[in-house]
Coordinates of C-alpha atoms and ligand atoms in Angstrom, one line a residue:
X1 CA 1.9 97.4 -94.7
X2 CA 0.4 99.9 -97.0
X3 CA -1.6 99.8 -100.2
X4 CA 0.0 101.7 -103.2
X5 CA -2.4 104.5 -103.7
X6 CA -0.1 106.7 -105.9
X7 CA -1.5 105.6 -109.2
X8 CA -5.3 105.2 -108.8
X9 CA -6.5 102.0 -110.4
X10 CA -9.6 101.1 -112.4
X11 CA -12.1 103.3 -114.4
X12 CA -12.7 107.1 -114.0
X13 CA -16.0 106.7 -112.0
X14 CA -16.9 110.4 -112.7
X15 CA -17.3 109.5 -116.4
X16 CA -19.8 106.6 -115.4
X17 CA -19.6 102.9 -115.6
X18 CA -22.3 100.5 -116.8
X19 CA -24.7 99.6 -114.0
X20 CA -24.2 95.9 -114.7
X21 CA -20.4 96.2 -114.0
X22 CA -21.2 96.0 -110.3
X23 CA -23.4 93.2 -109.1
X24 CA -25.6 93.3 -106.1
X25 CA -23.3 93.2 -103.1
X26 CA -20.3 93.7 -105.3
X27 CA -17.6 96.3 -105.4
X28 CA -15.5 98.1 -108.1
X29 CA -12.4 100.0 -107.5
X30 CA -12.0 103.1 -109.6
X31 CA -10.9 106.9 -109.2
X32 CA -12.2 110.3 -109.3
X33 CA -9.3 112.5 -110.2
X34 CA -6.2 111.2 -108.2
X35 CA -8.4 109.7 -105.5
X36 CA -9.1 106.0 -105.2
X37 CA -12.8 105.3 -104.9
X38 CA -14.8 102.3 -104.1
X39 CA -18.1 101.9 -105.9
X40 CA -20.4 99.5 -104.1
X41 CA -23.9 98.1 -104.9
X42 CA -26.7 97.0 -102.7
X43 CA -29.9 96.2 -104.6
X44 CA -30.6 99.4 -106.7
X45 CA -28.4 101.6 -104.6
X46 CA -24.9 102.6 -105.4
X47 CA -22.4 104.0 -102.8
X48 CA -19.0 105.6 -103.4
X49 CA -16.5 106.0 -100.6
X50 CA -12.7 106.1 -100.3
X51 CA -11.1 102.8 -101.4
X52 CA -8.3 102.7 -98.9
X53 CA -8.7 101.6 -95.2
X54 CA -7.6 104.2 -92.8
X55 CA -6.1 101.7 -90.4
X56 CA -3.0 100.4 -92.4
X57 CA -4.1 101.1 -96.0
X58 CA -5.9 97.8 -96.7
X59 CA -7.7 97.7 -100.1
X60 CA -11.4 97.8 -99.3
X61 CA -12.3 96.5 -102.8
X62 CA -10.7 93.2 -101.7
X63 CA -12.9 93.1 -98.7
X64 CA -16.6 92.1 -98.2
X65 CA -19.9 94.1 -98.3
X66 CA -22.1 93.2 -95.4
X67 CA -25.4 95.0 -95.5
X68 CA -24.6 98.7 -96.0
X69 CA -21.0 98.3 -94.7
X70 CA -17.8 97.2 -96.2
X71 CA -15.2 95.2 -94.2
X72 CA -11.4 95.6 -94.6
X73 CA -9.7 92.4 -95.7
X74 CA -6.6 92.8 -93.6
X75 CA -7.9 93.4 -90.0
X76 CA -11.7 93.5 -90.4
X77 CA -12.3 97.3 -89.8
X78 CA -16.0 98.1 -90.8
X79 CA -16.9 101.3 -92.7
X80 CA -20.4 102.7 -93.6
X81 CA -21.0 102.6 -97.3
X82 CA -23.6 105.4 -96.7
X83 CA -21.2 107.8 -94.9
X84 CA -17.8 106.6 -95.0
X85 CA -17.7 106.4 -91.1
X86 CA -15.3 104.0 -89.4
X87 CA -18.0 102.1 -87.6
X88 CA -15.9 99.4 -85.9
X89 CA -12.2 99.4 -85.0
X90 CA -9.4 99.0 -85.8
X91 CA -9.9 101.8 -88.2
X92 CA -10.8 105.0 -86.2
X93 CA -10.9 107.6 -89.0
X94 CA -13.6 107.7 -91.7
X95 CA -12.9 107.5 -95.4
X96 CA -14.3 110.1 -97.9
X97 CA -17.7 109.7 -99.4
X98 CA -19.2 110.8 -102.7
X99 CA -22.8 111.1 -104.0
X100 CA -23.8 108.8 -107.0
X101 CA -26.3 109.1 -109.7
X102 CA -27.7 106.5 -112.2
X103 CA -28.9 107.4 -115.6
X104 CA -29.0 105.9 -119.0
X105 CA -27.8 102.5 -117.8
X106 CA -24.7 104.0 -116.1
X107 CA -23.8 105.0 -112.6
X108 CA -21.8 108.1 -112.0
X109 CA -19.8 109.2 -109.0
X110 CA -20.6 112.9 -108.5
X111 CA -19.9 115.3 -105.6
X112 CA -17.7 114.7 -102.6
X113 CA -20.0 114.9 -99.7
X114 CA -19.3 115.9 -96.0
X115 CA -21.5 113.3 -94.3
X116 CA -22.6 113.2 -90.7
X117 CA -20.4 111.1 -88.4
X118 CA -21.6 109.8 -85.1
X119 CA -23.5 112.5 -83.4
X120 CA -26.1 110.1 -81.9
X121 CA -25.9 111.7 -78.3
X122 CA -27.9 114.6 -77.1
X123 CA -27.5 115.7 -73.5
X124 CA -30.6 115.7 -71.5
X125 CA -31.4 115.6 -67.7
X126 CA -29.6 112.7 -66.2
X127 CA -27.0 112.5 -68.9
X128 CA -23.4 112.2 -67.7
X129 CA -21.4 115.5 -67.6
X130 CA -18.0 113.9 -66.3
X131 CA -16.6 110.8 -67.8
X132 CA -13.3 109.4 -66.6
X133 CA -11.3 106.7 -68.2
X134 CA -8.6 104.8 -66.4
X135 CA -6.1 103.6 -68.9
X136 CA -4.6 105.1 -71.9
X137 CA -4.4 102.0 -74.2
X138 CA -6.5 100.4 -77.0
X139 CA -9.9 100.4 -75.1
X140 CA -9.5 103.7 -73.3
X141 CA -8.5 105.7 -76.5
X142 CA -11.2 104.1 -78.6
X143 CA -13.8 105.0 -75.9
X144 CA -12.5 108.6 -75.7
X145 CA -12.6 109.1 -79.4
X146 CA -16.1 107.6 -79.7
X147 CA -17.3 109.7 -76.8
X148 CA -16.5 112.9 -78.7
X149 CA -17.6 111.5 -82.0
X150 CA -21.0 110.8 -80.7
X151 CA -21.3 114.4 -79.4
X152 CA -20.4 114.1 -75.7
X153 CA -19.3 117.6 -74.8
X154 CA -18.9 117.2 -71.0
X155 CA -15.6 116.8 -69.1
X156 CA -13.5 113.9 -70.4
X157 CA -10.5 112.8 -68.5
X158 CA -8.2 110.0 -69.4
X159 CA -5.7 108.9 -66.8
X160 CA -2.6 106.8 -67.8
X161 CA 0.3 105.7 -66.0
X162 CA 2.2 105.3 -69.2
X163 CA 4.6 108.1 -70.2
X164 CA 3.4 108.1 -73.8
X165 CA -0.1 109.1 -75.2
X166 CA -2.0 106.1 -76.6
X167 CA 0.1 104.0 -79.0
X168 CA -0.5 101.4 -81.7
X169 CA 0.6 98.6 -79.5
X170 CA 0.6 95.8 -82.1
X171 CA 3.3 97.8 -84.1
X172 CA 5.7 97.5 -81.2
X173 CA 6.5 93.9 -81.9
X174 CA 6.1 94.1 -85.6
X175 CA 7.3 96.9 -88.0
X176 CA 8.5 99.5 -85.5
X177 CA 10.5 97.0 -83.6
X178 CA 11.8 95.6 -86.9
X179 CA 12.9 99.1 -88.0
X180 CA 10.7 99.3 -91.0
X181 CA 8.1 101.7 -89.5
X182 CA 9.0 105.2 -88.4
X183 CA 8.2 106.4 -84.9
X184 CA 5.4 108.8 -86.2
X185 CA 3.3 105.8 -87.1
X186 CA 3.2 104.7 -83.4
X187 CA 0.9 107.2 -81.7
X188 CA -2.8 106.5 -82.4
X189 CA -3.2 110.4 -82.7
X190 CA -0.9 113.4 -82.7
X191 CA -0.6 115.4 -79.4
X192 CA -2.8 118.2 -80.7
X193 CA -5.8 115.7 -81.0
X194 CA -6.2 115.7 -77.2
X195 CA -6.4 119.4 -76.9
X196 CA -8.6 119.9 -79.9
X197 CA -11.1 117.2 -78.5
X198 CA -10.8 118.5 -75.0
X199 CA -9.6 115.3 -73.7
X200 CA -7.7 116.0 -70.5
X201 CA -4.9 113.3 -70.9
X202 CA -3.1 112.8 -67.7
X203 CA 0.1 110.8 -68.3
X204 CA 2.4 109.3 -65.7
X205 CA -0.6 109.2 -63.3
X206 CA -2.0 106.1 -61.7
X207 CA -5.6 105.7 -60.6
X208 CA -5.0 104.3 -57.1
X209 CA -8.5 103.9 -55.7
X210 CA -12.1 104.0 -56.7
X211 CA -14.8 105.0 -54.4
X212 CA -17.8 103.6 -56.2
X213 CA -20.4 105.0 -53.7
X214 CA -18.9 108.6 -53.8
X215 CA -18.2 108.2 -57.5
X216 CA -14.7 109.4 -57.1
X217 CA -11.2 108.1 -57.9
X218 CA -7.9 108.9 -56.2
X219 CA -4.8 109.5 -58.2
X220 CA -1.1 108.9 -57.6
X221 CA -0.4 112.7 -57.6
X222 CA -2.8 113.2 -54.7
X223 CA -5.7 114.5 -56.7
X224 CA -9.2 113.2 -56.5
X225 CA -11.6 113.3 -59.4
X226 CA -15.4 112.8 -59.3
X227 CA -17.0 111.0 -62.2
X228 CA -20.6 110.2 -63.5
X229 CA -19.3 107.4 -65.6
X230 CA -16.1 105.5 -65.2
X231 CA -14.3 103.2 -67.7
X232 CA -11.7 100.7 -66.4
X233 CA -9.4 100.0 -69.2
X234 CA -6.2 99.2 -67.4
X235 CA -5.0 96.3 -69.7
X236 CA -2.6 93.7 -68.9
X237 CA 1.0 93.4 -67.8
X238 CA 3.7 91.1 -68.9
X239 CA 4.4 88.1 -66.6
X240 CA 7.9 88.1 -65.2
X241 CA 9.7 84.9 -64.8
X242 CA 10.7 83.9 -61.4
X243 CA 14.4 83.1 -62.3
X244 CA 17.6 84.8 -61.2
X245 CA 18.8 87.5 -63.6
X246 CA 15.3 88.7 -64.5
X247 CA 16.3 92.2 -63.3
X248 CA 19.5 92.5 -65.4
X249 CA 19.7 95.4 -67.8
X250 CA 19.7 93.4 -70.9
X251 CA 16.5 91.6 -70.0
X252 CA 13.2 93.1 -71.2
X253 CA 9.5 92.5 -71.3
X254 CA 7.5 94.3 -74.0
X255 CA 4.3 96.2 -73.4
X256 CA 4.8 99.9 -73.6
X257 CA 6.6 102.2 -76.2
X258 CA 9.4 102.8 -73.6
X259 CA 10.0 99.0 -73.5
X260 CA 10.2 98.8 -77.3
X261 CA 12.6 101.8 -77.4
X262 CA 14.8 100.0 -74.7
X263 CA 15.0 96.9 -76.7
X264 CA 15.8 98.8 -80.0
X265 CA 18.6 100.6 -78.2
X266 CA 20.0 97.3 -76.9
X267 CA 19.5 95.7 -80.2
X268 CA 21.8 98.2 -81.8
X269 CA 24.8 96.5 -80.4
X270 CA 23.5 93.0 -79.8
X271 CA 24.7 89.9 -81.7
X272 CA 22.5 87.2 -80.2
X273 CA 19.2 87.4 -78.6
X274 CA 17.3 84.8 -76.6
X275 CA 13.4 85.0 -76.6
X276 CA 11.9 83.3 -73.6
X277 CA 8.4 82.1 -74.6
X278 CA 6.9 81.2 -78.0
X279 CA 3.9 83.4 -77.5
X280 CA 2.5 85.6 -80.3
X281 CA 4.5 88.5 -79.0
X282 CA 7.6 86.4 -78.4
X283 CA 7.7 85.1 -81.9
X284 CA 6.8 88.4 -83.4
X285 CA 9.8 89.9 -81.5
X286 CA 12.0 87.0 -82.8
X287 CA 10.9 87.9 -86.4
X288 CA 11.6 91.5 -85.9
X289 CA 15.0 90.9 -84.3
X290 CA 15.9 88.7 -87.3
X291 CA 15.0 91.7 -89.6
X292 CA 17.7 93.5 -87.6
X293 CA 20.1 90.7 -88.5
X294 CA 20.4 89.5 -84.8
X295 CA 20.8 85.8 -84.1
X296 CA 17.7 84.6 -82.3
X297 CA 17.1 81.6 -80.1
X298 CA 13.6 80.9 -78.9
X299 CA 13.1 78.9 -75.6
X300 CA 9.8 77.6 -74.7
X301 CA 8.2 74.7 -72.7
X302 CA 5.7 73.5 -75.2
X303 CA 6.3 71.0 -77.9
X304 CA 5.1 73.3 -80.7
X305 CA 4.7 77.1 -80.7
X306 CA 1.2 78.4 -80.5
X307 CA -0.3 74.8 -80.4
X308 CA -2.5 75.6 -77.4
X309 CA -4.2 78.6 -79.2
X310 CA -4.1 77.3 -82.9
X311 CA -3.3 73.7 -82.9
X312 CA -0.5 71.5 -84.3
X313 CA -0.8 72.4 -88.0
X314 CA -0.4 76.2 -87.5
X315 CA 2.2 75.3 -84.7
X316 CA 4.3 73.4 -87.1
X317 CA 3.9 76.0 -89.8
X318 CA 5.0 78.8 -87.6
X319 CA 8.0 76.9 -86.4
X320 CA 9.0 76.1 -90.0
X321 CA 8.6 79.7 -91.0
X322 CA 10.8 81.0 -88.3
X323 CA 13.4 78.3 -88.9
X324 CA 13.4 79.3 -92.5
X325 CA 14.4 82.7 -91.3
X326 CA 17.2 81.3 -89.1
X327 CA 15.5 81.2 -85.7
X328 CA 16.8 78.3 -83.5
X329 CA 14.1 76.8 -81.2
X330 CA 14.8 75.0 -77.9
X331 CA 11.3 73.6 -77.2
X332 CA 10.2 71.5 -74.3
X333 CA 12.8 73.5 -72.3
X334 CA 12.8 76.5 -69.9
X335 CA 15.3 79.0 -68.5
X336 CA 16.5 78.4 -65.0
X337 CA 18.9 81.4 -64.8
X338 CA 19.8 84.6 -66.8
X339 CA 23.4 85.7 -66.5
X340 CA 25.3 88.7 -67.9
X341 CA 26.3 86.8 -71.0
X342 CA 24.3 83.5 -71.0
X343 CA 20.9 82.0 -70.3
X344 CA 20.9 78.5 -68.6
X345 CA 18.3 76.1 -69.5
X346 CA 16.6 73.3 -67.4
X347 CA 18.3 70.7 -69.6
X348 CA 21.7 72.1 -68.5
X349 CA 22.5 73.8 -71.8
X350 CA 23.7 77.4 -72.0
X351 CA 23.0 79.9 -74.7
X352 CA 25.1 83.0 -75.1
X353 CA 22.9 86.1 -75.3
X354 CA 23.5 89.9 -75.0
X355 CA 19.7 90.6 -75.3
X356 CA 16.9 88.6 -73.6
X357 CA 13.1 89.3 -74.3
X358 CA 10.6 87.5 -72.1
X359 CA 7.4 86.9 -73.8
X360 CA 5.6 84.5 -71.6
X361 CA 2.2 85.9 -71.5
X362 CA 0.4 88.7 -69.6
X363 CA -1.7 89.0 -66.6
X364 CA -4.9 91.4 -66.5
X365 CA -4.4 94.3 -64.2
X366 CA -7.2 93.7 -61.7
X367 CA -5.9 95.2 -58.5
X368 CA -7.8 98.4 -58.9
X369 CA -11.2 96.7 -59.5
X370 CA -10.5 94.2 -56.7
X371 CA -9.6 97.0 -54.2
X372 CA -12.8 98.8 -55.2
X373 CA -14.9 95.6 -54.4
X374 CA -16.0 95.1 -58.0
X375 CA -17.1 91.5 -59.1
X376 CA -14.1 89.8 -60.6
X377 CA -13.7 86.2 -62.0
X378 CA -10.2 85.9 -63.7
X379 CA -11.1 89.4 -65.1
X380 CA -13.5 92.2 -64.3
X381 CA -16.9 90.7 -64.7
X382 CA -19.1 92.8 -67.0
X383 CA -22.6 92.4 -68.4
X384 CA -23.5 92.5 -72.2
X385 CA -23.3 96.3 -71.9
X386 CA -19.9 96.1 -70.5
X387 CA -21.1 97.5 -67.2
X388 CA -19.6 96.1 -64.0
X389 CA -21.7 95.3 -60.8
X390 CA -21.2 98.9 -59.7
X391 CA -23.7 101.2 -61.5
X392 CA -21.9 103.7 -63.8
X393 CA -18.7 101.7 -63.8
X394 CA -17.7 99.9 -67.1
X395 CA -14.8 97.8 -68.1
X396 CA -13.2 97.1 -71.4
X397 CA -10.2 95.4 -73.0
X398 CA -7.9 92.9 -71.6
X399 CA -9.3 93.1 -68.1
X400 CA -13.0 92.5 -69.1
X401 CA -14.7 89.1 -69.0
X402 CA -17.9 89.4 -70.8
X403 CA -20.8 87.2 -71.9
X404 CA -19.9 86.3 -75.4
X405 CA -23.0 85.3 -77.3
X406 CA -21.2 83.2 -79.9
X407 CA -19.4 80.7 -77.6
X408 CA -22.2 81.0 -75.0
X409 CA -19.4 81.4 -72.3
X410 CA -18.1 84.4 -70.3
X411 CA -14.7 85.0 -72.0
X412 CA -11.7 87.4 -71.6
X413 CA -9.3 87.7 -74.5
X414 CA -6.2 89.7 -75.1
X415 CA -7.0 91.1 -78.7
X416 CA -6.4 94.6 -80.0
X417 CA -9.5 94.8 -82.0
X418 CA -11.7 93.5 -79.2
X419 CA -10.2 96.0 -76.8
X420 CA -10.9 98.8 -79.1
X421 CA -14.4 97.7 -80.0
X422 CA -15.3 97.2 -76.3
X423 CA -14.1 100.8 -75.7
X424 CA -16.4 102.0 -78.5
X425 CA -19.4 100.1 -77.1
X426 CA -18.7 101.1 -73.6
X427 CA -18.7 104.8 -74.8
X428 CA -22.1 104.4 -76.3
X429 CA -23.4 102.7 -73.1
X430 CA -21.9 105.3 -70.8
X431 CA -23.9 107.8 -72.8
X432 CA -27.1 105.8 -72.3
X433 CA -27.2 104.6 -75.9
X434 CA -27.8 101.1 -74.9
X435 CA -25.8 98.7 -77.3
X436 CA -24.9 95.1 -76.6
X437 CA -21.3 94.1 -77.1
X438 CA -21.8 91.1 -79.5
X439 CA -18.8 91.5 -81.8
X440 CA -17.2 88.3 -83.0
X441 CA -13.7 88.2 -81.4
X442 CA -10.9 88.8 -84.0
X443 CA -7.2 88.9 -83.8
X444 CA -4.2 88.9 -86.2
X445 CA -0.6 88.1 -85.8
X446 CA 2.2 88.8 -88.3
X447 CA 5.3 86.8 -88.8
X448 CA 7.7 88.1 -91.5
X449 CA 5.4 88.5 -94.5
X450 CA 2.8 86.1 -93.3
X451 CA -0.4 87.3 -91.6
X452 CA -2.5 84.9 -89.5
X453 CA -6.1 86.0 -88.9
X454 CA -8.4 84.4 -86.4
X455 CA -12.1 84.8 -85.7
X456 CA -14.2 83.4 -82.9
X457 CA -13.0 81.9 -79.8
X458 CA -12.1 78.3 -79.0
X459 CA -10.4 77.4 -75.8
X460 CA -10.7 73.7 -76.5
X461 CA -11.8 71.7 -79.7
X462 CA -12.2 68.0 -80.6
X463 CA -11.3 68.6 -84.3
X464 CA -9.5 70.9 -86.7
X465 CA -10.9 70.8 -90.2
X466 CA -8.2 72.0 -92.6
X467 CA -9.3 73.5 -96.0
X468 CA -6.4 74.3 -98.3
X469 CA -2.7 73.9 -97.7
X470 CA -1.2 75.3 -94.5
X471 CA 2.5 74.9 -95.8
X472 CA 1.5 76.8 -99.0
X473 CA 0.1 79.7 -96.9
X474 CA -3.4 79.3 -98.4
X475 CA -5.6 77.9 -95.8
X476 CA -8.8 78.1 -93.5
X477 CA -8.7 76.0 -90.3
X478 CA -12.0 75.5 -88.5
X479 CA -11.8 74.6 -84.8
X480 CA -14.8 72.6 -83.9
X481 CA -16.3 71.1 -80.9
X482 CA -19.1 68.4 -81.4
X483 CA -19.4 69.6 -85.0
X484 CA -19.9 73.2 -84.2
X485 CA -17.3 75.7 -85.5
X486 CA -16.1 77.8 -82.6
X487 CA -13.3 79.7 -84.3
X488 CA -11.4 79.9 -87.7
X489 CA -7.8 80.7 -88.4
X490 CA -6.7 81.6 -91.9
X491 CA -3.7 82.5 -94.0
X492 CA -4.2 84.6 -97.1
X493 CA -7.9 83.8 -97.2
X494 CA -9.2 87.1 -96.2
X495 CA -12.5 87.1 -97.8
X496 CA -13.2 83.6 -96.3
X497 CA -12.3 85.0 -92.9
X498 CA -14.6 87.9 -93.4
X499 CA -17.5 85.7 -94.6
X500 CA -17.2 83.4 -91.6
X501 CA -17.1 86.4 -89.2
X502 CA -20.3 87.7 -90.9
X503 CA -22.0 84.3 -90.6
X504 CA -21.0 84.0 -86.9
X505 CA -22.5 87.5 -86.4
X506 CA -25.7 86.4 -88.0
X507 CA -26.0 83.1 -86.1
X508 CA -26.1 84.8 -82.8
X509 CA -28.0 88.0 -83.9
Ligands
FAD601 C1 3.8 94.2 -78.3 C2 2.4 93.8 -78.4 C3 1.9 93.5 -79.8 C4 0.6 93.1 -79.8 N1 0.1 92.7 -81.0 C5 -1.2 92.3 -81.1 C6 -1.7 91.9 -82.4 O1 -1.0 91.8 -83.4 N2 -3.0 91.6 -82.5 C7 -3.8 91.6 -81.5 O2 -5.0 91.3 -81.6 N3 -3.4 92.0 -80.3 C8 -2.0 92.3 -80.0 N4 -1.7 92.7 -78.9 C9 -2.5 92.7 -77.7 C10 -3.3 94.1 -77.6 O3 -2.3 95.1 -77.7 C11 -4.1 94.2 -76.3 O4 -5.0 93.2 -76.4 C12 -4.6 95.6 -76.1 O5 -3.7 96.6 -76.1 C13 -5.5 95.7 -74.9 O6 -6.0 97.0 -74.7 P1 -6.3 97.5 -73.3 O7 -6.9 98.9 -73.5 O8 -7.1 96.5 -72.6 O9 -4.9 97.6 -72.6 P2 -3.6 98.5 -73.0 O10 -3.6 98.8 -74.4 O11 -2.4 97.7 -72.3 O12 -3.9 99.8 -72.1 C14 -3.9 99.8 -70.8 C15 -3.5 101.3 -70.3 O13 -3.9 101.4 -68.9 C16 -2.8 102.1 -68.2 N5 -2.9 101.7 -66.9 C17 -2.8 100.5 -66.3 N6 -3.2 100.6 -64.9 C18 -3.4 101.9 -64.6 C19 -3.8 102.6 -63.5 N7 -4.1 102.0 -62.3 N8 -4.0 103.9 -63.6 C20 -3.8 104.6 -64.8 N9 -3.4 103.9 -65.9 C21 -3.2 102.6 -65.9 C22 -1.5 101.5 -69.0 O14 -0.5 102.4 -68.8 C23 -2.0 101.6 -70.4 O15 -1.9 102.8 -71.0 C24 -0.3 93.1 -78.7 C25 0.2 93.5 -77.4 C26 1.5 93.9 -77.2 C27 2.1 94.3 -76.0
FES602 S1 -5.7 97.8 -92.9 FE1 -7.9 97.8 -92.7 S2 -8.2 97.0 -90.8 FE2 -6.1 97.0 -90.9

């Protein structure tokens, strides 16, 4: 996914455009020299920032202005119109910013400015000097990046039992696995970032214990590290099936880059794959293996893929979409054994397979928190500031259960953007910049060329109101309970999805 930025579109904004050509709350894409620039208006004020999202290159002009921010249409990153700063993930790098000037009924884009980014933290007595992050994934990385961006200059250590520096995990089931994205797209930052930012990244190291009284953690290499603030961001791990053959060399789960590399290596000589589980990850893997011309069979116990999360309409759509691409489904069935060459199903049927990927969900990694005596309830319990019941210990990402103001319930989700945003907010709170975590949950999933976006959170609903046409890939589905919209899924209705998210933000502000 990347926008074509070779030929800048629209008018030359340095020569000026009529003030009326941009309405209040509107945007215009133009250029200054070879650079694509977004001109946005709020009342009498005009702002000019880079037009291309720094996440995957989404066209910001096709997004939405909300207050003095612009939201990306693809995965809802949020940029400041005043400074270009990437305020909310998934974009983590700012876009450029220009000054503007209005005269004679025209607005001109003038100088490129070097705006202030972050920098809200000033150390004072009682400020933390040592921050430790357990986990090198979405939440851990976003927290570390934000801590430095806000001006934290004390000791910052990130301990990860992965062998790779933080990666763009969603890519592992999509373009990278499909062979359409090079490996250099996968790391969230290059290796030099950690040295430049003085982040002591300790890979292949497990945090084995936390002593919350002494404010110290023990590591698998025998070291102990003291902390003033600790962020737990240990994520989740794939569920393994209790069936014979799960340990065979051609059977994989997918979480880390090394898992993905192992699947790619096996796929090089595979003719037929069986994917166990019709989860998002399972089906994204199915799509990526089809892109490698491997025959794919999906086995899952449910009647329709994704029905529990997204309902029958999206379930049927997703099934048809995969069938159009040649995937064969074996629904309402499960695997009872995996052999060297075959998978045996409960119904007695056998499917030949030289590659098996198990995508049957994940379990949050809670052992560390439980051992430390932290409050847990199907997740690590945190308050609205993402702090656990132990002072100075925060939790974010797939492990955290937080009080969600939109649903009014304590929820835990497994979404990339939520994990990153929680990491960002935990960073602010570890610095004492008290900010509530009140983001509306958002996730996306991609199947072939079809992205599905989802805002809000609905574990159960009594009605799905469909607007548009699901089969035609042009729809908004509202999941309602007693008339109240809890969540909304959409396909190719990006602005609607952004508007609904903004409305949900306002409703619980
Ligand atoms: C293949 C794949 C595709 C996905 N696609 C999407 C998508 O399209 N959209 C979406 O919204 N979500 C997607 N997700 C989900 C998303 O990636 C997760 O919600 C997100 O990564 C959670 O972030 P996290 O920081 O909580 O955990 P993780 O990113 O898993 O990071 C946890 C880190 O902690 C480390 N760790 C664990 N225990 C310890 C310990 N004791 N000591 C030290 N380190 C430890 C791990 O090695 C890892 O580095 C996908 C997930 C996968 C696996
Ligand atoms: S491309 Fe902009 S948020 Fe992903």
